[in-house]
Amino acid sequence: MMQETMFIDPQRCIGCRSCVAACRECGTHKGYSMIFVDYLDRAETTATMPTICMHCNEPTCAQVCPADAIKQTEDGVVLSALKPRCLDCRNCVNACPFGVPKYNSAMHLQMKCDMCYDRTSEGLKPMCASVCPTGALTFGKYQDVVPLRRTKPVNVHVFGNQKVETKVFLMLPTDEEAVDVDGCGVFEGRLGVDPSIHESWIDTQVEETDKGNEF
Ligand code: SF4
Ligand code: SF4
């Protein structure tokens, strides 16, 4: 059983997009990057944050798939859609609370981060974490990574009435046990941004140009 997981520390992200370049190099998704780096609020700050699949303990993407195309390994890693099964319905693309899966219209296939399971199941780091120069993307065991950070590991995300627990941890400057996505003040206070000008925390994450869910 794989004990390592991913830790995303947005405060460490310098926007270099090395992770994006490394992800593109992985042969399993044919030159497309499965990691996205977005500005938090470009008008106010140069701060950026990477987005990968959070590998939900009970993945909505898999639950809504009518073809059972999205499998979860015994390690809790949620894999990309199986090509022979995917029906092009895009249910998963629309259902993921984190906006992670993309639909590849040329390949008629859902694609997403699968934590480089071909590598991580063999004890290697995912491509992104192997090149991140600041540790914003870190792959390791909880007991090894967390003591080295002053930020708090959070893997509970509250979307309205829905609570989503994930295998991946966000390292955040917070005392909260969970991230309240609909009104999270974790970053706004730090950035001096008036929370009232945003509909939700997610809207602070994604530039207009990056909101498409297709390649
Ligand atoms: S973050 Fe989205 S794509 Fe990843 S496991 Fe959860 S629901 Fe599925
Ligand atoms: S697009 Fe493919 S993987 Fe996604 S829900 Fe539909 S059949 Fe399943």
Short mmCIF file of C-alpha atoms and ligand atoms in Angstrom, two decimals:
data_model
loop_
_atom_site.label_atom_id
_atom_site.label_comp_id
_atom_site.label_asym_id
_atom_site.label_seq_id
_atom_site.Cartn_x
_atom_site.Cartn_y
_atom_site.Cartn_z
CA MET A 1 0.00 0.00 0.00
CA MET A 2 1.40 3.36 -1.05
CA GLN A 3 1.87 5.57 2.04
CA GLU A 4 2.96 8.68 0.16
CA THR A 5 0.63 11.34 -1.12
CA MET A 6 0.78 14.83 -2.60
CA PHE A 7 1.02 18.05 -0.60
CA ILE A 8 0.16 21.30 -2.40
CA ASP A 9 1.55 24.43 -0.76
CA PRO A 10 0.24 27.46 -2.69
CA GLN A 11 2.43 29.88 -0.71
CA ARG A 12 5.51 28.22 -2.19
CA CYS A 13 4.35 28.37 -5.81
CA ILE A 14 6.44 30.84 -7.88
CA GLY A 15 4.52 30.34 -11.10
CA CYS A 16 7.48 28.87 -13.01
CA ARG A 17 5.28 26.19 -14.61
CA SER A 18 8.05 23.60 -14.49
CA CYS A 19 5.37 21.21 -13.29
CA VAL A 20 3.28 21.89 -16.39
CA ALA A 21 6.26 21.22 -18.66
CA ALA A 22 7.15 18.04 -16.78
CA CYS A 23 3.58 16.76 -16.90
CA ARG A 24 3.50 17.27 -20.68
CA GLU A 25 6.53 15.00 -20.97
CA CYS A 26 4.65 12.03 -19.54
CA GLY A 27 3.89 9.65 -22.37
CA THR A 28 0.58 8.47 -20.96
CA HIS A 29 -1.30 11.65 -21.87
CA LYS A 30 0.35 12.46 -25.15
CA GLY A 31 1.76 15.95 -24.66
CA TYR A 32 -1.14 17.40 -22.70
CA SER A 33 -0.50 18.70 -19.21
CA MET A 34 -2.81 17.42 -16.50
CA ILE A 35 -1.69 20.12 -14.05
CA PHE A 36 -2.82 23.73 -14.27
CA VAL A 37 -1.19 26.80 -12.75
CA ASP A 38 -3.52 29.75 -12.19
CA TYR A 39 -3.12 33.27 -10.86
CA LEU A 40 -4.98 33.77 -7.58
CA ASP A 41 -5.99 37.31 -8.50
CA ARG A 42 -3.93 38.77 -11.29
CA ALA A 43 -5.03 42.36 -10.72
CA GLU A 44 -3.78 42.27 -7.14
CA THR A 45 -0.89 39.86 -6.96
CA THR A 46 1.50 37.68 -8.93
CA ALA A 47 0.67 34.75 -6.62
CA THR A 48 -0.10 31.50 -8.42
CA MET A 49 -1.32 28.07 -7.45
CA PRO A 50 -1.12 24.64 -9.07
CA THR A 51 -4.23 22.49 -9.48
CA ILE A 52 -4.05 18.72 -9.70
CA CYS A 53 -6.61 16.01 -9.05
CA MET A 54 -7.27 15.97 -5.32
CA HIS A 55 -7.97 12.20 -5.41
CA CYS A 56 -11.19 12.33 -3.41
CA ASN A 57 -11.79 9.47 -1.01
CA GLU A 58 -15.26 9.12 -2.53
CA PRO A 59 -14.68 10.50 -6.03
CA THR A 60 -17.72 12.22 -7.52
CA CYS A 61 -16.24 11.83 -11.00
CA ALA A 62 -16.33 8.05 -10.70
CA GLN A 63 -19.74 8.02 -9.02
CA VAL A 64 -21.39 9.87 -11.91
CA CYS A 65 -19.68 7.89 -14.67
CA PRO A 66 -22.34 5.67 -16.30
CA ALA A 67 -19.69 3.44 -17.88
CA ASP A 68 -17.58 2.73 -14.80
CA ALA A 69 -14.64 4.15 -16.72
CA ILE A 70 -12.94 5.84 -13.75
CA LYS A 71 -11.26 3.42 -11.36
CA GLN A 72 -9.85 4.03 -7.90
CA THR A 73 -6.82 1.98 -6.88
CA GLU A 74 -6.48 0.31 -3.49
CA ASP A 75 -4.03 3.13 -2.72
CA GLY A 76 -6.85 5.67 -3.10
CA VAL A 77 -5.55 7.08 -6.39
CA VAL A 78 -8.33 7.98 -8.83
CA LEU A 79 -7.24 7.08 -12.34
CA SER A 80 -8.02 8.72 -15.68
CA ALA A 81 -10.91 7.31 -17.69
CA LEU A 82 -10.32 4.02 -19.43
CA LYS A 83 -10.34 4.72 -23.16
CA PRO A 84 -12.43 1.68 -24.20
CA ARG A 85 -15.13 2.56 -21.68
CA CYS A 86 -15.41 6.35 -21.89
CA LEU A 87 -18.66 7.38 -23.58
CA ASP A 88 -17.84 11.08 -24.16
CA CYS A 89 -20.70 12.07 -21.86
CA ARG A 90 -18.59 14.53 -19.80
CA ASN A 91 -20.53 13.82 -16.62
CA CYS A 92 -17.25 13.64 -14.74
CA VAL A 93 -16.04 16.94 -16.20
CA ASN A 94 -19.17 18.68 -14.94
CA ALA A 95 -19.40 16.86 -11.60
CA CYS A 96 -15.90 17.29 -10.17
CA PRO A 97 -16.10 19.94 -7.43
CA PHE A 98 -12.51 21.00 -8.14
CA GLY A 99 -12.93 21.40 -11.92
CA VAL A 100 -10.16 18.91 -12.62
CA PRO A 101 -11.08 16.53 -15.48
CA LYS A 102 -10.85 17.88 -19.01
CA TYR A 103 -12.53 16.52 -22.08
CA ASN A 104 -10.26 15.89 -25.05
CA SER A 105 -12.48 16.29 -28.08
CA ALA A 106 -9.84 14.99 -30.50
CA MET A 107 -9.38 11.79 -28.52
CA HIS A 108 -13.01 11.50 -27.36
CA LEU A 109 -11.74 10.93 -23.89
CA GLN A 110 -11.79 12.38 -20.40
CA MET A 111 -8.27 13.10 -19.18
CA LYS A 112 -7.02 14.05 -15.74
CA CYS A 113 -4.14 13.75 -13.29
CA ASP A 114 -3.73 10.22 -11.97
CA MET A 115 -0.86 11.07 -9.65
CA CYS A 116 1.53 9.45 -12.17
CA TYR A 117 0.38 6.09 -10.85
CA ASP A 118 2.75 4.28 -13.19
CA ARG A 119 5.58 6.01 -11.31
CA THR A 120 4.20 6.42 -7.78
CA SER A 121 3.12 2.79 -7.50
CA GLU A 122 6.80 1.93 -8.12
CA GLY A 123 8.10 4.35 -5.48
CA LEU A 124 8.96 7.21 -7.85
CA LYS A 125 7.76 10.80 -7.49
CA PRO A 126 5.11 12.15 -9.87
CA MET A 127 6.58 14.16 -12.73
CA CYS A 128 5.39 17.51 -11.29
CA ALA A 129 6.78 16.94 -7.80
CA SER A 130 10.08 15.70 -9.22
CA VAL A 131 10.78 19.11 -10.82
CA CYS A 132 9.06 21.65 -8.52
CA PRO A 133 11.96 23.81 -7.28
CA THR A 134 10.21 25.16 -4.17
CA GLY A 135 8.32 22.20 -2.74
CA ALA A 136 4.96 23.71 -3.65
CA LEU A 137 4.28 20.24 -4.97
CA THR A 138 5.70 17.65 -2.63
CA PHE A 139 5.22 13.90 -2.72
CA GLY A 140 5.95 12.03 0.46
CA LYS A 141 4.70 10.46 3.65
CA TYR A 142 2.57 12.61 5.99
CA GLN A 143 4.88 12.03 8.92
CA ASP A 144 7.92 13.11 6.87
CA VAL A 145 6.46 16.21 5.17
CA VAL A 146 4.19 17.86 7.74
CA PRO A 147 6.80 18.44 10.49
CA LEU A 148 8.90 20.38 7.99
CA ARG A 149 6.17 22.94 7.27
CA ARG A 150 4.61 25.76 9.27
CA THR A 151 1.43 25.56 7.22
CA LYS A 152 -1.44 23.26 8.13
CA PRO A 153 -2.36 20.14 6.13
CA VAL A 154 -6.03 20.24 5.18
CA ASN A 155 -7.84 17.55 3.23
CA VAL A 156 -11.45 18.38 4.04
CA HIS A 157 -13.21 20.77 1.67
CA VAL A 158 -16.71 22.08 2.31
CA PHE A 159 -18.83 22.91 -0.74
CA GLY A 160 -22.15 24.15 0.63
CA ASN A 161 -23.73 21.08 2.23
CA GLN A 162 -21.16 18.70 0.77
CA LYS A 163 -17.98 17.76 2.58
CA VAL A 164 -15.26 16.26 0.39
CA GLU A 165 -12.26 14.45 1.87
CA THR A 166 -9.23 13.99 -0.32
CA LYS A 167 -6.05 11.93 -0.44
CA VAL A 168 -4.14 15.09 -1.46
CA PHE A 169 -3.44 17.72 1.20
CA LEU A 170 -3.47 21.50 0.81
CA MET A 171 -0.91 23.21 3.05
CA LEU A 172 -2.64 26.39 4.18
CA PRO A 173 -2.08 29.36 6.49
CA THR A 174 -5.15 28.55 8.56
CA ASP A 175 -6.32 27.25 11.90
CA GLU A 176 -9.41 25.70 10.34
CA GLU A 177 -9.91 21.96 10.10
CA ALA A 178 -11.58 22.29 6.71
CA VAL A 179 -11.51 24.60 3.71
CA ASP A 180 -14.86 26.33 3.28
CA VAL A 181 -14.74 26.78 -0.46
CA ASP A 182 -17.80 29.04 -0.64
CA GLY A 183 -16.40 31.73 1.59
CA CYS A 184 -12.84 30.86 2.36
CA GLY A 185 -10.82 33.70 3.84
CA VAL A 186 -7.58 31.77 3.88
CA PHE A 187 -6.01 33.77 1.06
CA GLU A 188 -8.09 36.91 0.90
CA GLY A 189 -6.77 38.19 4.22
CA ARG A 190 -3.19 37.60 3.15
CA LEU A 191 -3.62 39.24 -0.22
CA GLY A 192 -5.58 42.26 0.99
CA VAL A 193 -8.42 41.31 -1.33
CA ASP A 194 -11.98 42.28 -0.44
CA PRO A 195 -13.79 38.91 -0.30
CA SER A 196 -17.07 40.53 -1.26
CA ILE A 197 -15.86 41.17 -4.81
CA HIS A 198 -15.60 37.43 -5.48
CA GLU A 199 -18.49 35.02 -5.74
CA SER A 200 -16.44 32.23 -4.21
CA TRP A 201 -12.93 31.19 -3.35
CA ILE A 202 -12.78 29.07 -6.48
CA ASP A 203 -13.38 32.20 -8.57
CA THR A 204 -10.21 33.70 -7.14
CA GLN A 205 -8.28 30.68 -8.35
CA VAL A 206 -9.05 30.60 -12.02
CA GLU A 207 -8.43 33.15 -14.72
CA GLU A 208 -11.19 33.63 -17.25
CA THR A 209 -8.97 32.19 -19.96
CA ASP A 210 -8.37 29.02 -17.96
CA LYS A 211 -12.00 28.22 -17.24
CA GLY A 212 -12.51 26.02 -20.29
CA ASN A 213 -13.01 22.35 -19.55
CA GLU A 214 -11.88 21.03 -22.91
CA PHE A 215 -8.59 20.70 -24.72
S1 SF4 B 1 -10.77 16.00 -7.64
FE1 SF4 B 1 -12.34 15.70 -9.23
S2 SF4 B 1 -11.33 14.37 -10.75
FE2 SF4 B 1 -10.13 14.21 -8.83
S3 SF4 B 1 -11.02 12.43 -7.75
FE3 SF4 B 1 -12.07 14.26 -6.98
S4 SF4 B 1 -13.94 14.38 -8.28
FE4 SF4 B 1 -12.49 13.02 -9.35
S1 SF4 B 2 -16.94 11.32 -20.05
FE1 SF4 B 2 -16.22 9.17 -19.98
S2 SF4 B 2 -15.23 8.96 -17.99
FE2 SF4 B 2 -16.48 10.86 -17.88
S3 SF4 B 2 -18.45 10.16 -17.00
FE3 SF4 B 2 -18.66 10.08 -19.24
S4 SF4 B 2 -18.11 7.95 -19.76
FE4 SF4 B 2 -17.36 8.30 -17.68
#
